Short mmCIF file of C-alpha atoms and ligand atoms in Angstrom, two decimals:
data_model
loop_
_atom_site.label_atom_id
_atom_site.label_comp_id
_atom_site.label_asym_id
_atom_site.label_seq_id
_atom_site.Cartn_x
_atom_site.Cartn_y
_atom_site.Cartn_z
CA UNK A 6 50.91 -20.66 -16.88
CA UNK A 7 47.50 -21.89 -18.53
CA UNK A 8 49.10 -23.19 -21.92
CA UNK A 9 51.81 -25.04 -19.34
CA UNK A 10 49.23 -26.78 -17.41
CA UNK A 11 47.67 -27.58 -20.72
CA UNK A 12 50.48 -28.98 -22.12
CA UNK A 13 50.77 -30.84 -18.95
CA UNK A 14 47.45 -32.59 -19.40
CA UNK A 15 48.04 -33.24 -23.01
CA UNK A 16 51.54 -34.90 -22.13
CA UNK A 17 49.54 -36.84 -19.38
CA UNK A 18 46.96 -37.89 -22.04
CA UNK A 19 49.60 -39.34 -24.19
CA UNK A 20 49.99 -41.85 -21.98
CA UNK A 21 52.07 -44.84 -22.33
CA UNK A 22 52.61 -44.39 -25.95
CA UNK A 23 54.34 -40.74 -25.43
CA UNK A 24 56.36 -42.14 -23.06
CA UNK A 25 57.49 -44.91 -25.74
CA UNK A 26 58.05 -42.29 -28.09
CA UNK A 27 59.76 -40.17 -26.02
CA UNK A 28 62.33 -42.75 -25.70
CA UNK A 29 62.83 -43.18 -29.13
CA UNK A 30 63.27 -39.62 -29.71
CA UNK A 31 66.02 -39.43 -26.81
CA UNK A 32 67.77 -42.08 -28.88
CA UNK A 33 67.51 -40.19 -32.23
CA UNK A 34 68.13 -37.12 -31.00
CA UNK A 35 71.74 -38.48 -29.58
CA UNK A 36 71.92 -40.05 -33.47
CA UNK A 37 70.94 -37.42 -35.10
CA UNK A 38 73.51 -34.99 -33.42
CA UNK A 39 75.95 -36.69 -34.72
CA UNK A 40 74.85 -37.06 -37.83
CA UNK A 41 74.06 -33.72 -38.41
CA UNK A 42 77.69 -32.37 -37.72
CA UNK A 43 78.87 -34.72 -40.64
CA UNK A 44 76.34 -33.10 -43.22
CA UNK A 45 77.01 -30.01 -45.61
CA UNK A 46 73.99 -27.92 -44.47
CA UNK A 47 74.23 -26.68 -41.01
CA UNK A 48 71.67 -26.61 -39.02
CA UNK A 49 70.97 -24.47 -36.63
CA UNK A 50 70.21 -26.47 -33.24
CA UNK A 51 70.16 -30.27 -33.64
CA UNK A 52 68.58 -30.57 -30.14
CA UNK A 53 65.17 -31.74 -31.61
CA UNK A 54 66.73 -34.16 -34.17
CA UNK A 55 64.62 -37.17 -32.67
CA UNK A 56 61.63 -35.93 -34.53
CA UNK A 57 63.46 -36.49 -37.61
CA UNK A 58 64.19 -39.81 -36.40
CA UNK A 59 60.66 -40.51 -35.53
CA UNK A 60 60.05 -39.29 -38.78
CA UNK A 61 61.99 -41.33 -40.41
CA UNK A 62 60.71 -44.05 -38.71
CA UNK A 63 57.04 -43.39 -40.11
CA UNK A 64 55.38 -41.50 -37.57
CA UNK A 65 52.54 -39.36 -40.57
CA UNK A 66 52.36 -36.78 -37.93
CA UNK A 67 48.54 -38.10 -37.46
CA UNK A 68 48.42 -40.30 -34.75
CA UNK A 69 48.48 -40.65 -31.09
CA UNK A 70 49.81 -36.83 -30.61
CA UNK A 71 46.84 -35.13 -31.97
CA UNK A 72 46.09 -33.87 -28.79
CA UNK A 73 49.27 -31.64 -29.21
CA UNK A 74 47.69 -29.61 -31.68
CA UNK A 75 46.50 -26.11 -30.24
CA UNK A 76 42.89 -26.95 -29.01
CA UNK A 77 40.26 -24.57 -30.35
CA UNK A 78 39.88 -23.27 -27.00
CA UNK A 79 43.68 -22.38 -27.09
CA UNK A 80 44.77 -18.94 -26.51
CA UNK A 81 44.17 -17.26 -29.89
CA UNK A 82 47.49 -15.16 -29.67
CA UNK A 83 49.50 -18.78 -29.48
CA UNK A 84 48.28 -19.53 -32.84
CA UNK A 85 50.65 -17.25 -34.52
CA UNK A 86 48.51 -17.23 -37.90
CA UNK A 87 48.43 -21.22 -38.30
CA UNK A 88 46.38 -23.72 -39.12
CA UNK A 89 46.27 -27.36 -37.82
CA UNK A 90 45.59 -30.17 -39.92
CA UNK A 91 42.07 -31.78 -39.27
CA UNK A 92 42.17 -35.36 -37.44
CA UNK A 93 40.75 -38.19 -39.71
CA UNK A 94 40.97 -36.15 -42.92
CA UNK A 95 43.75 -37.45 -44.84
CA UNK A 96 45.18 -37.39 -48.37
CA UNK A 97 48.02 -39.59 -48.98
CA UNK A 98 50.54 -37.49 -50.46
CA UNK A 99 51.23 -39.98 -53.11
CA UNK A 100 48.15 -39.80 -54.19
CA UNK A 101 48.57 -36.28 -54.94
CA UNK A 102 50.91 -37.04 -58.14
CA UNK A 103 53.09 -34.03 -57.41
CA UNK A 104 55.78 -36.41 -57.65
CA UNK A 105 55.68 -35.98 -61.42
CA UNK A 106 55.81 -31.91 -60.90
CA UNK A 107 58.83 -30.04 -61.94
CA UNK A 108 58.80 -28.55 -58.02
CA UNK A 109 58.55 -32.00 -56.01
CA UNK A 110 61.76 -33.28 -57.71
CA UNK A 111 63.53 -30.69 -55.74
CA UNK A 112 63.88 -27.74 -59.08
CA UNK A 113 66.81 -26.32 -58.60
CA UNK A 114 66.74 -22.36 -58.41
CA UNK A 115 68.16 -22.20 -62.01
CA UNK A 116 65.34 -23.79 -63.33
CA UNK A 117 62.85 -22.12 -61.57
CA UNK A 118 64.08 -19.02 -62.45
CA UNK A 119 64.58 -19.45 -65.96
CA UNK A 120 61.79 -17.68 -67.26
CA UNK A 121 63.71 -14.37 -65.90
CA UNK A 122 65.98 -12.46 -68.27
CA UNK A 123 69.60 -13.15 -66.83
CA UNK A 124 70.38 -9.44 -68.15
CA UNK A 125 68.56 -8.58 -65.01
CA UNK A 126 69.65 -11.11 -62.80
CA UNK A 127 73.44 -9.96 -64.07
CA UNK A 128 72.76 -6.15 -63.59
CA UNK A 129 75.62 -4.05 -62.26
CA UNK A 130 74.66 -2.64 -58.41
CA UNK A 131 74.38 0.56 -58.53
CA UNK A 132 71.13 2.96 -57.14
CA UNK A 133 70.60 4.74 -60.28
CA UNK A 134 71.01 2.04 -62.95
CA UNK A 135 68.40 2.52 -65.47
CA UNK A 136 67.32 -0.91 -66.21
CA UNK A 137 64.23 -2.33 -68.11
CA UNK A 138 62.36 -5.15 -66.63
CA UNK A 139 62.25 -8.23 -69.30
CA UNK A 140 60.21 -9.81 -70.37
CA UNK A 141 57.31 -7.67 -70.78
CA UNK A 142 54.34 -8.68 -72.77
CA UNK A 143 53.44 -5.78 -75.33
CA UNK A 144 50.11 -4.18 -74.76
CA UNK A 145 47.77 -3.73 -77.78
CA UNK A 146 48.59 -0.24 -79.26
CA UNK A 147 45.91 2.52 -78.86
CA UNK A 148 43.47 2.36 -81.59
CA UNK A 149 42.68 6.08 -81.96
CA UNK A 150 45.49 7.94 -79.84
CA UNK A 151 45.11 11.25 -79.73
CA UNK A 152 47.01 13.05 -82.83
CA UNK A 153 49.94 15.82 -81.91
CA UNK A 154 49.60 19.54 -83.20
CA UNK A 155 52.11 20.87 -85.69
CA UNK A 156 55.32 21.25 -84.09
CA UNK A 157 54.96 18.65 -80.99
CA UNK A 158 55.78 15.16 -81.13
CA UNK A 159 54.76 11.58 -79.26
CA UNK A 160 56.37 10.72 -76.05
CA UNK A 161 57.41 6.48 -76.01
CA UNK A 162 55.47 4.36 -73.35
CA UNK A 163 58.96 3.93 -71.90
CA UNK A 164 59.55 7.56 -71.34
CA UNK A 165 56.03 8.08 -70.03
CA UNK A 166 57.19 5.25 -67.29
CA UNK A 167 60.25 6.35 -66.20
CA UNK A 168 63.20 4.26 -65.40
CA UNK A 169 62.11 0.65 -63.65
CA UNK A 170 64.72 1.46 -61.11
CA UNK A 171 62.74 3.81 -59.24
CA UNK A 172 60.38 1.83 -57.95
CA UNK A 173 61.45 0.38 -54.37
CA UNK A 174 60.07 -2.97 -54.82
CA UNK A 175 61.73 -3.78 -58.25
CA UNK A 176 64.84 -2.36 -56.73
CA UNK A 177 63.78 -5.22 -53.96
CA UNK A 178 62.78 -7.56 -56.98
CA UNK A 179 66.05 -7.30 -58.75
CA UNK A 180 68.44 -7.74 -55.40
CA UNK A 181 66.46 -11.08 -54.93
CA UNK A 182 66.74 -11.86 -58.46
CA UNK A 183 70.16 -11.32 -58.64
CA UNK A 184 70.85 -13.61 -55.07
CA UNK A 185 69.24 -16.33 -56.54
CA UNK A 186 71.44 -16.13 -59.66
CA UNK A 187 74.52 -15.87 -57.77
CA UNK A 188 73.48 -18.93 -55.78
CA UNK A 189 73.85 -16.76 -52.48
CA UNK A 190 70.36 -18.28 -51.24
CA UNK A 191 68.31 -20.98 -52.80
CA UNK A 192 64.85 -22.26 -52.67
CA UNK A 193 64.07 -25.71 -52.31
CA UNK A 194 61.24 -27.97 -51.79
CA UNK A 195 61.74 -30.37 -49.07
CA UNK A 196 59.56 -33.00 -47.78
CA UNK A 197 60.10 -36.02 -45.42
CA UNK A 198 60.99 -38.45 -48.08
CA UNK A 199 63.07 -40.45 -45.02
CA UNK A 200 66.27 -39.02 -47.05
CA UNK A 201 69.01 -37.67 -44.45
CA UNK A 202 69.43 -34.52 -46.74
CA UNK A 203 66.14 -33.12 -46.34
CA UNK A 204 65.49 -34.62 -42.75
CA UNK A 205 68.03 -32.29 -41.88
CA UNK A 206 66.75 -29.53 -43.67
CA UNK A 207 63.49 -30.07 -42.25
CA UNK A 208 65.13 -29.99 -38.94
CA UNK A 209 66.50 -26.60 -39.60
CA UNK A 210 63.20 -25.55 -40.56
CA UNK A 211 61.50 -26.43 -37.81
CA UNK A 212 63.97 -24.37 -35.41
CA UNK A 213 62.95 -21.20 -37.39
CA UNK A 214 59.60 -21.92 -36.91
CA UNK A 215 59.83 -22.81 -32.94
CA UNK A 216 61.89 -19.66 -32.36
CA UNK A 217 60.30 -17.04 -34.58
CA UNK A 218 56.68 -18.38 -33.81
CA UNK A 219 57.25 -18.92 -30.06
CA UNK A 220 53.38 -19.38 -29.26
CA UNK A 221 53.42 -22.56 -30.65
CA UNK A 222 54.10 -25.39 -29.03
CA UNK A 223 57.13 -27.01 -30.23
CA UNK A 224 56.17 -30.87 -30.32
CA UNK A 225 53.23 -29.40 -32.61
CA UNK A 226 55.47 -27.58 -35.09
CA UNK A 227 57.80 -30.64 -35.19
CA UNK A 228 54.81 -32.72 -35.73
CA UNK A 229 53.86 -31.06 -39.22
CA UNK A 230 57.32 -29.98 -40.45
CA UNK A 231 58.33 -33.92 -40.53
CA UNK A 232 54.26 -34.92 -41.41
CA UNK A 233 54.65 -36.57 -44.72
CA UNK A 234 51.23 -35.16 -45.82
CA UNK A 235 53.02 -31.96 -45.61
CA UNK A 236 55.61 -30.12 -47.40
CA UNK A 237 57.66 -27.41 -47.15
CA UNK A 238 59.48 -24.52 -49.48
CA UNK A 239 62.65 -23.95 -48.03
CA UNK A 240 64.86 -20.74 -47.97
CA UNK A 241 68.20 -21.68 -48.17
CA UNK A 242 71.54 -18.90 -47.32
CA UNK A 243 75.18 -19.99 -48.36
CA UNK A 244 77.61 -19.44 -45.64
CA UNK A 245 81.10 -18.08 -46.30
CA UNK A 246 81.96 -21.93 -45.79
CA UNK A 247 79.78 -22.85 -48.86
CA UNK A 248 77.17 -24.40 -46.88
CA UNK A 249 73.70 -23.89 -46.91
CA UNK A 250 71.76 -22.95 -43.95
CA UNK A 251 67.95 -22.55 -43.63
CA UNK A 252 66.97 -19.30 -43.44
CA UNK A 253 63.51 -19.73 -43.48
CA UNK A 254 61.09 -21.57 -45.10
CA UNK A 255 57.04 -22.14 -45.36
CA UNK A 256 55.31 -25.26 -44.29
CA UNK A 257 52.14 -26.12 -46.29
CA UNK A 258 49.84 -29.13 -46.52
CA UNK A 259 48.78 -29.53 -50.36
CA UNK A 260 44.78 -31.12 -50.76
CA UNK A 261 45.47 -31.86 -54.30
CA UNK A 262 42.15 -33.32 -54.75
CA UNK A 263 40.34 -29.74 -53.65
CA UNK A 264 42.79 -28.06 -55.40
CA UNK A 265 44.04 -25.76 -52.40
CA UNK A 266 47.16 -25.80 -50.11
CA UNK A 267 46.90 -24.91 -46.16
CA UNK A 268 49.59 -22.98 -45.10
CA UNK A 269 50.40 -23.86 -41.74
CA UNK A 270 54.15 -22.22 -40.81
CA UNK A 271 55.70 -19.05 -42.32
CA UNK A 272 58.60 -17.70 -41.36
CA UNK A 273 62.29 -15.56 -42.17
CA UNK A 274 64.88 -16.09 -39.14
CA UNK A 275 65.14 -12.81 -37.42
CA UNK A 276 68.26 -10.94 -38.49
CA UNK A 277 66.62 -11.48 -42.20
CA UNK A 278 63.42 -10.04 -41.87
CA UNK A 279 61.99 -7.01 -43.83
CA UNK A 280 64.26 -7.41 -46.91
CA UNK A 281 62.19 -9.03 -48.73
CA UNK A 282 62.83 -12.89 -48.26
CA UNK A 283 59.17 -13.15 -47.02
CA UNK A 284 57.77 -12.01 -50.39
CA UNK A 285 60.38 -13.81 -52.28
CA UNK A 286 59.06 -17.02 -50.27
CA UNK A 287 55.65 -16.52 -50.71
CA UNK A 288 56.36 -16.29 -54.68
CA UNK A 289 57.96 -19.56 -55.08
CA UNK A 290 55.66 -20.88 -53.20
CA UNK A 291 52.50 -19.76 -55.20
CA UNK A 292 55.11 -20.79 -58.38
CA UNK A 293 55.16 -24.49 -57.18
CA UNK A 294 51.80 -24.35 -55.96
CA UNK A 295 50.30 -23.77 -59.18
CA UNK A 296 52.87 -26.09 -60.94
CA UNK A 297 51.25 -29.22 -58.50
CA UNK A 298 48.24 -28.28 -59.58
CA UNK A 299 46.75 -26.06 -56.86
CA UNK A 300 44.62 -23.12 -57.61
CA UNK A 301 44.17 -21.68 -53.79
CA UNK A 302 46.17 -20.98 -51.07
CA UNK A 303 44.30 -20.56 -47.51
CA UNK A 304 46.10 -19.87 -43.95
CA UNK A 305 44.68 -19.01 -40.84
CA UNK A 306 46.37 -15.69 -39.72
CA UNK A 307 46.39 -13.98 -36.40
CA UNK A 308 46.63 -10.70 -36.07
CA UNK A 309 50.14 -9.44 -37.08
CA UNK A 310 50.25 -11.72 -39.64
CA UNK A 311 47.31 -10.31 -41.51
CA UNK A 312 49.23 -7.27 -43.21
CA UNK A 313 51.80 -9.57 -44.12
CA UNK A 314 49.60 -11.85 -46.02
CA UNK A 315 47.72 -8.84 -47.43
CA UNK A 316 50.51 -7.78 -48.72
CA UNK A 317 51.06 -11.30 -50.36
CA UNK A 318 47.77 -11.51 -52.19
CA UNK A 319 45.54 -12.95 -49.23
CA UNK A 320 42.23 -11.88 -48.73
CA UNK A 321 39.70 -12.27 -46.01
CA UNK A 322 36.81 -13.10 -48.77
CA UNK A 323 36.89 -16.84 -48.94
CA UNK A 324 35.59 -17.45 -52.68
CA UNK A 325 36.72 -20.99 -52.39
CA UNK A 326 33.35 -23.66 -52.31
CA UNK A 327 33.31 -24.32 -48.27
CA UNK A 328 32.73 -28.04 -48.41
CA UNK A 329 35.87 -27.76 -49.94
CA UNK A 330 37.88 -26.46 -47.05
CA UNK A 331 35.71 -27.10 -44.49
CA UNK A 332 36.57 -30.03 -42.30
CA UNK A 333 39.50 -30.04 -43.71
CA UNK A 334 41.42 -26.63 -42.02
CA UNK A 335 41.67 -26.06 -38.29
CA UNK A 336 39.96 -23.12 -37.45
CA UNK A 337 41.27 -21.35 -34.32
CA UNK A 338 38.86 -18.81 -32.26
CA UNK A 339 40.16 -15.36 -33.07
CA UNK A 340 42.58 -16.07 -35.97
CA UNK A 341 41.22 -15.17 -39.69
CA UNK A 342 40.92 -17.42 -42.32
CA UNK A 343 42.44 -15.74 -45.41
CA UNK A 344 42.78 -16.75 -48.79
CA UNK A 345 44.91 -16.26 -52.40
CA UNK A 346 43.86 -17.36 -55.34
CA UNK A 347 46.67 -18.45 -58.04
CA UNK A 348 46.32 -17.05 -61.07
CA UNK A 349 47.81 -19.07 -64.38
CA UNK A 350 48.74 -16.38 -66.05
CA UNK A 351 50.65 -14.45 -63.60
CA UNK A 352 54.37 -15.11 -63.01
CA UNK A 353 54.67 -14.48 -58.84
CA UNK A 354 58.05 -14.87 -59.49
CA UNK A 355 58.49 -11.99 -61.84
CA UNK A 356 55.82 -9.42 -60.78
CA UNK A 357 57.27 -6.23 -61.85
CA UNK A 358 57.14 -7.45 -65.40
CA UNK A 359 53.57 -8.19 -64.86
CA UNK A 360 52.96 -4.84 -63.30
CA UNK A 361 54.81 -2.90 -66.03
CA UNK A 362 52.68 -4.63 -68.69
CA UNK A 363 49.76 -3.65 -67.20
CA UNK A 364 50.52 0.32 -66.53
CA UNK A 365 51.85 0.02 -70.12
CA UNK A 366 48.22 -1.04 -71.45
CA UNK A 367 46.80 1.65 -69.19
CA UNK A 368 49.12 4.67 -70.92
CA UNK A 369 47.90 2.93 -74.46
CA UNK A 370 44.32 3.66 -73.35
CA UNK A 371 45.40 7.00 -71.73
CA UNK A 372 46.40 8.09 -75.41
CA UNK A 373 42.96 7.53 -76.90
CA UNK A 374 41.69 10.03 -74.08
CA UNK A 375 44.44 12.70 -72.92
CA UNK A 376 47.28 14.38 -74.15
CA UNK A 377 50.00 13.08 -71.54
CA UNK A 378 51.55 11.29 -74.50
CA UNK A 379 52.08 14.61 -76.74
CA UNK A 380 55.30 16.70 -76.01
CA UNK A 381 55.37 20.54 -76.79
CA UNK A 382 58.44 21.77 -77.57
CA UNK A 383 58.00 24.75 -74.99
CA UNK A 384 58.32 28.42 -75.47
CA UNK A 385 61.73 30.24 -75.77
CA UNK A 386 61.41 33.18 -73.17
CA UNK A 387 64.28 35.04 -74.63
CA UNK A 388 62.40 35.82 -77.76
CA UNK A 389 59.10 37.01 -76.14
CA UNK A 390 58.48 39.43 -74.29
CA UNK A 391 55.50 37.63 -72.00
CA UNK A 392 52.83 35.32 -73.41
CA UNK A 393 49.19 35.04 -72.39
CA UNK A 394 48.64 31.63 -71.13
CA UNK A 395 45.85 30.88 -73.15
CA UNK A 396 48.47 31.18 -76.34
CA UNK A 397 51.35 28.61 -74.47
CA UNK A 398 50.44 25.97 -77.74
CA UNK A 399 49.85 22.88 -75.35
CA UNK A 400 47.30 25.10 -73.72
CA UNK A 401 45.74 26.42 -77.24
CA UNK A 402 45.79 22.79 -78.51
CA UNK A 403 44.12 20.76 -75.59
CA UNK A 404 41.19 23.88 -75.56
CA UNK A 405 40.65 23.59 -79.06
CA UNK A 406 40.63 19.74 -78.72
CA UNK A 407 38.14 19.71 -75.81
CA UNK A 408 35.92 22.59 -77.27
CA UNK A 409 36.39 23.15 -80.56
CA UNK A 410 38.37 25.83 -82.44
CA UNK A 411 36.12 28.63 -82.37
CA UNK A 412 35.11 28.47 -78.55
CA UNK A 413 35.26 31.80 -77.12
CA UNK A 414 36.53 30.99 -73.69
CA UNK A 415 40.32 30.78 -75.19
CA UNK A 416 42.97 29.16 -72.83
CA UNK A 417 40.39 27.83 -70.12
CA UNK A 418 40.06 24.50 -69.12
CA UNK A 419 37.36 23.40 -67.56
CA UNK A 420 37.80 23.38 -63.88
CA UNK A 421 41.32 22.78 -64.65
CA UNK A 422 44.37 24.80 -63.39
CA UNK A 423 44.04 27.67 -65.34
CA UNK A 424 40.14 27.83 -65.82
CA UNK A 425 38.91 28.52 -62.22
CA UNK A 426 40.67 28.03 -58.85
CA UNK A 427 44.06 28.86 -59.75
CA UNK A 428 43.16 31.81 -61.94
CA UNK A 429 43.70 33.99 -58.98
CA UNK A 430 47.35 32.87 -58.63
CA UNK A 431 48.03 34.21 -61.65
CA UNK A 432 47.52 37.82 -60.32
CA UNK A 433 51.13 37.88 -59.62
CA UNK A 434 52.02 36.94 -63.29
CA UNK A 435 52.98 40.12 -65.52
CA UNK A 436 49.86 41.82 -67.08
CA UNK A 437 50.26 39.65 -70.37
CA UNK A 438 50.62 36.36 -68.71
CA UNK A 439 47.00 36.80 -66.70
CA UNK A 440 43.94 34.90 -68.19
CA UNK A 441 41.27 37.95 -68.66
CA UNK A 442 38.58 38.03 -66.17
CA UNK A 443 36.19 37.17 -68.78
CA UNK A 444 37.84 33.72 -68.93
CA UNK A 445 37.27 32.88 -65.56
CA UNK A 446 34.93 30.67 -64.51
CA UNK A 447 32.05 31.95 -62.08
CA UNK A 448 31.38 28.97 -60.06
CA UNK A 449 35.07 27.82 -59.84
CA UNK A 450 35.67 31.68 -58.77
CA UNK A 451 33.40 31.51 -55.90
CA UNK A 452 34.14 28.30 -54.44
CA UNK A 453 37.70 29.60 -54.54
CA UNK A 454 36.26 32.34 -52.54
CA UNK A 455 34.52 30.78 -49.98
CA UNK A 456 37.98 29.14 -49.54
CA UNK A 457 39.70 31.84 -49.16
CA UNK A 458 37.96 33.69 -46.42
CA UNK A 459 37.72 30.26 -44.57
CA UNK A 460 40.71 30.54 -44.43
CA UNK A 461 40.99 34.21 -43.34
CA UNK A 462 38.71 33.64 -40.83
CA UNK A 463 41.17 30.84 -39.61
CA UNK A 464 44.04 33.23 -39.41
CA UNK A 465 42.02 36.26 -37.70
CA UNK A 466 41.53 33.89 -34.47
CA UNK A 467 45.24 33.12 -34.06
CA UNK A 468 45.90 34.35 -30.76
CA UNK A 469 49.41 35.30 -32.74
CA UNK A 470 47.53 37.58 -35.51
CA UNK A 471 46.32 40.82 -33.62
CA UNK A 472 49.30 42.93 -34.90
CA UNK A 473 48.37 41.89 -38.41
CA UNK A 474 44.62 42.72 -38.30
CA UNK A 475 44.46 46.12 -39.79
CA UNK A 476 46.97 48.37 -41.82
CA UNK A 477 50.05 49.88 -39.31
CA UNK A 478 49.21 53.25 -38.04
CA UNK A 479 52.76 54.94 -37.99
CA UNK A 480 51.77 57.57 -35.58
CA UNK A 481 49.88 55.16 -33.17
CA UNK A 482 52.76 52.89 -33.67
CA UNK A 483 55.58 55.79 -33.90
CA UNK A 484 56.75 53.40 -36.11
CA UNK A 485 57.02 57.17 -38.41
CA UNK A 486 59.24 55.42 -41.39
CA UNK A 487 57.24 52.04 -41.71
CA UNK A 488 56.15 52.68 -44.73
CA UNK A 489 59.65 53.33 -45.85
CA UNK A 490 60.91 50.58 -45.33
CA UNK A 491 57.89 48.17 -45.94
CA UNK A 492 57.41 48.93 -49.73
CA UNK A 493 54.41 46.02 -50.34
CA UNK A 494 52.72 46.48 -47.05
CA UNK A 495 49.56 44.02 -46.26
CA UNK A 496 47.80 43.34 -43.57
CA UNK A 497 44.24 40.72 -42.70
CA UNK A 498 42.11 43.44 -43.27
CA UNK A 499 42.87 44.25 -46.85
CA UNK A 500 43.10 40.83 -48.03
CA UNK A 501 40.34 40.23 -46.84
CA UNK A 502 38.57 43.62 -48.53
CA UNK A 503 40.38 41.96 -51.67
CA UNK A 504 38.82 38.66 -51.63
CA UNK A 505 35.18 40.05 -51.21
CA UNK A 506 35.80 42.09 -54.30
N1 COA B 63 52.93 -6.73 -40.17
C1 COA B 63 52.81 -5.99 -41.09
N2 COA B 63 53.87 -5.93 -42.17
C2 COA B 63 54.15 -6.66 -42.43
C3 COA B 63 54.44 -8.00 -40.99
C4 COA B 63 53.93 -7.68 -40.21
N3 COA B 63 53.89 -8.65 -39.41
N4 COA B 63 55.51 -8.81 -41.63
C5 COA B 63 55.92 -8.52 -42.61
N5 COA B 63 55.00 -6.69 -43.04
C6 COA B 63 55.51 -6.14 -44.53
C7 COA B 63 56.85 -5.73 -44.44
O1 COA B 63 56.85 -4.34 -44.44
C8 COA B 63 57.15 -5.46 -45.95
O2 COA B 63 56.11 -4.64 -46.27
P1 COA B 63 56.75 -3.90 -47.68
O3 COA B 63 56.13 -4.53 -48.96
O4 COA B 63 55.19 -2.70 -48.25
O5 COA B 63 57.87 -3.21 -47.73
C9 COA B 63 56.11 -6.83 -46.43
O6 COA B 63 55.44 -7.39 -45.37
C10 COA B 63 56.83 -7.90 -46.90
O7 COA B 63 58.31 -8.07 -46.13
P2 COA B 63 59.34 -8.87 -46.63
O8 COA B 63 60.55 -8.53 -46.30
O9 COA B 63 59.24 -9.67 -47.28
O10 COA B 63 58.90 -9.85 -45.59
P3 COA B 63 59.79 -10.94 -44.23
O11 COA B 63 61.46 -11.24 -45.10
O12 COA B 63 60.25 -9.68 -42.95
O13 COA B 63 59.44 -12.20 -43.63
C11 COA B 63 57.23 -12.63 -42.14
C12 COA B 63 57.55 -11.77 -43.15
C13 COA B 63 55.90 -12.93 -41.59
C14 COA B 63 57.74 -14.25 -42.64
C15 COA B 63 58.64 -12.56 -41.17
O14 COA B 63 58.66 -11.33 -40.24
C16 COA B 63 58.52 -13.54 -40.14
O15 COA B 63 58.88 -14.85 -39.62
N6 COA B 63 57.59 -13.49 -38.87
C17 COA B 63 57.43 -13.89 -37.41
C18 COA B 63 56.99 -15.51 -37.99
C19 COA B 63 55.17 -14.95 -38.23
O16 COA B 63 54.59 -14.04 -37.91
N7 COA B 63 55.23 -15.70 -39.73
C20 COA B 63 53.65 -15.30 -39.81
C21 COA B 63 52.51 -16.00 -39.86
S1 COA B 63 53.31 -17.81 -40.14
#
């Protein structure tokens, strides 16, 4: 109700100028409706084509209806994670020199994806395809990797990392790349250059934003989307009839001089959300932003949008100098200003390759510090009649590597699996496989004993524990053949006495 009241006030404030524009919009609406029908690109709802006409007539979005932007005192929830332009501060779009940039020329998806291996894009469908991401920057090999002892060998880094396809984010990425290569979706930079095609795309975008951001005033969304100082990365989906419809987009305002962009609206059509398009859209927006010379993206996100932006690399920590953005970005109450630094070396359209390169570099470092890359041949249990743990080849080699060949604590890893806490778990092993008591780490033993005591105490205090508190007394219970049936009896008292020992 309050919002409607405000809207009415705003309408009143618009006065005659506003009324006049309404007439222009009404005329334009009819005209654009007819035009939209003729276009290849289908827009969801042509009802607001008026805005296109107004924008076409030169409305730059900063004039009389500035009041349409949500005021600072407005309900913060309404912000929807968005920002409004700062009145009086403007850089002409033409000054941005982005006209020279590749993306500003409405680069085709194919061009944008040239650096992604077509082998990935044309992968056959299938859950278990063990594809390899390409191209990956090969890391420097380990300088002094731990050497395998005789009989053992070194595993390849690729084998250590496993197939790329096991990662959900890679599967999603492959799906996106394939969709783009096949042309079933396209990303396109759209701005209000007056061309019919772009105006209709902007209209479609505006419709998506209005639907997905219901708390944003419609005139405000319309004004910014058609504003010539803003531009949008549009996500288009091909229909069965071969037409492209607007499925989502990101509207932002580049501040070329300060080298940052302010994201105003970002949305994906309801039925296509949580399928990875939002992430891909952000990746294209970032790559384009880099191309037009921006180093940062800023946005004001509401509570709902913060987690999404976090996943896209945005942080609440603002490192961009305040004087560069303050006064340019309209701050709302109750929203969080977030920043994403754009790294020149990161290809945001091929993050899996980037992550893989990092993992490979880590594995190379690990080879200098650990033994994970060394594979031992294994034990032929058919030929041995049990083997002491400390004599398992891998364990022996690691012990020698860590402690030196002559260390008396044979088979003991410091604080590790067989060094202490789990030594007790070997009690059930055949005698030959048990580590000797002398090899157990006393400190680890004590810690383990303390832990066990706690567990026993908890179990004893359980409401249903009473039948298990003491050994069964056949005469008392009448279960005279108990010990004939139960060959390995146990009870909590016996367990406790063993732990105490
Ligand atoms: N809260 C928490 N997490 C969210 C989220 C939200 N509101 N929206 C998306 N995510 C998460 C997804 O679960 C996913 O996580 P994952 O990578 O761990 O699986 C990740 O963000 C990206 O998901 P993705 O499928 O790529 O995004 P999408 O296609 O659903 O698009 C939005 C995300 C926000 C654009 C979309 O939900 C939308 O249009 N929302 C309405 C408009 C809006 O709120 N816009 C943001 C402010 S302008």
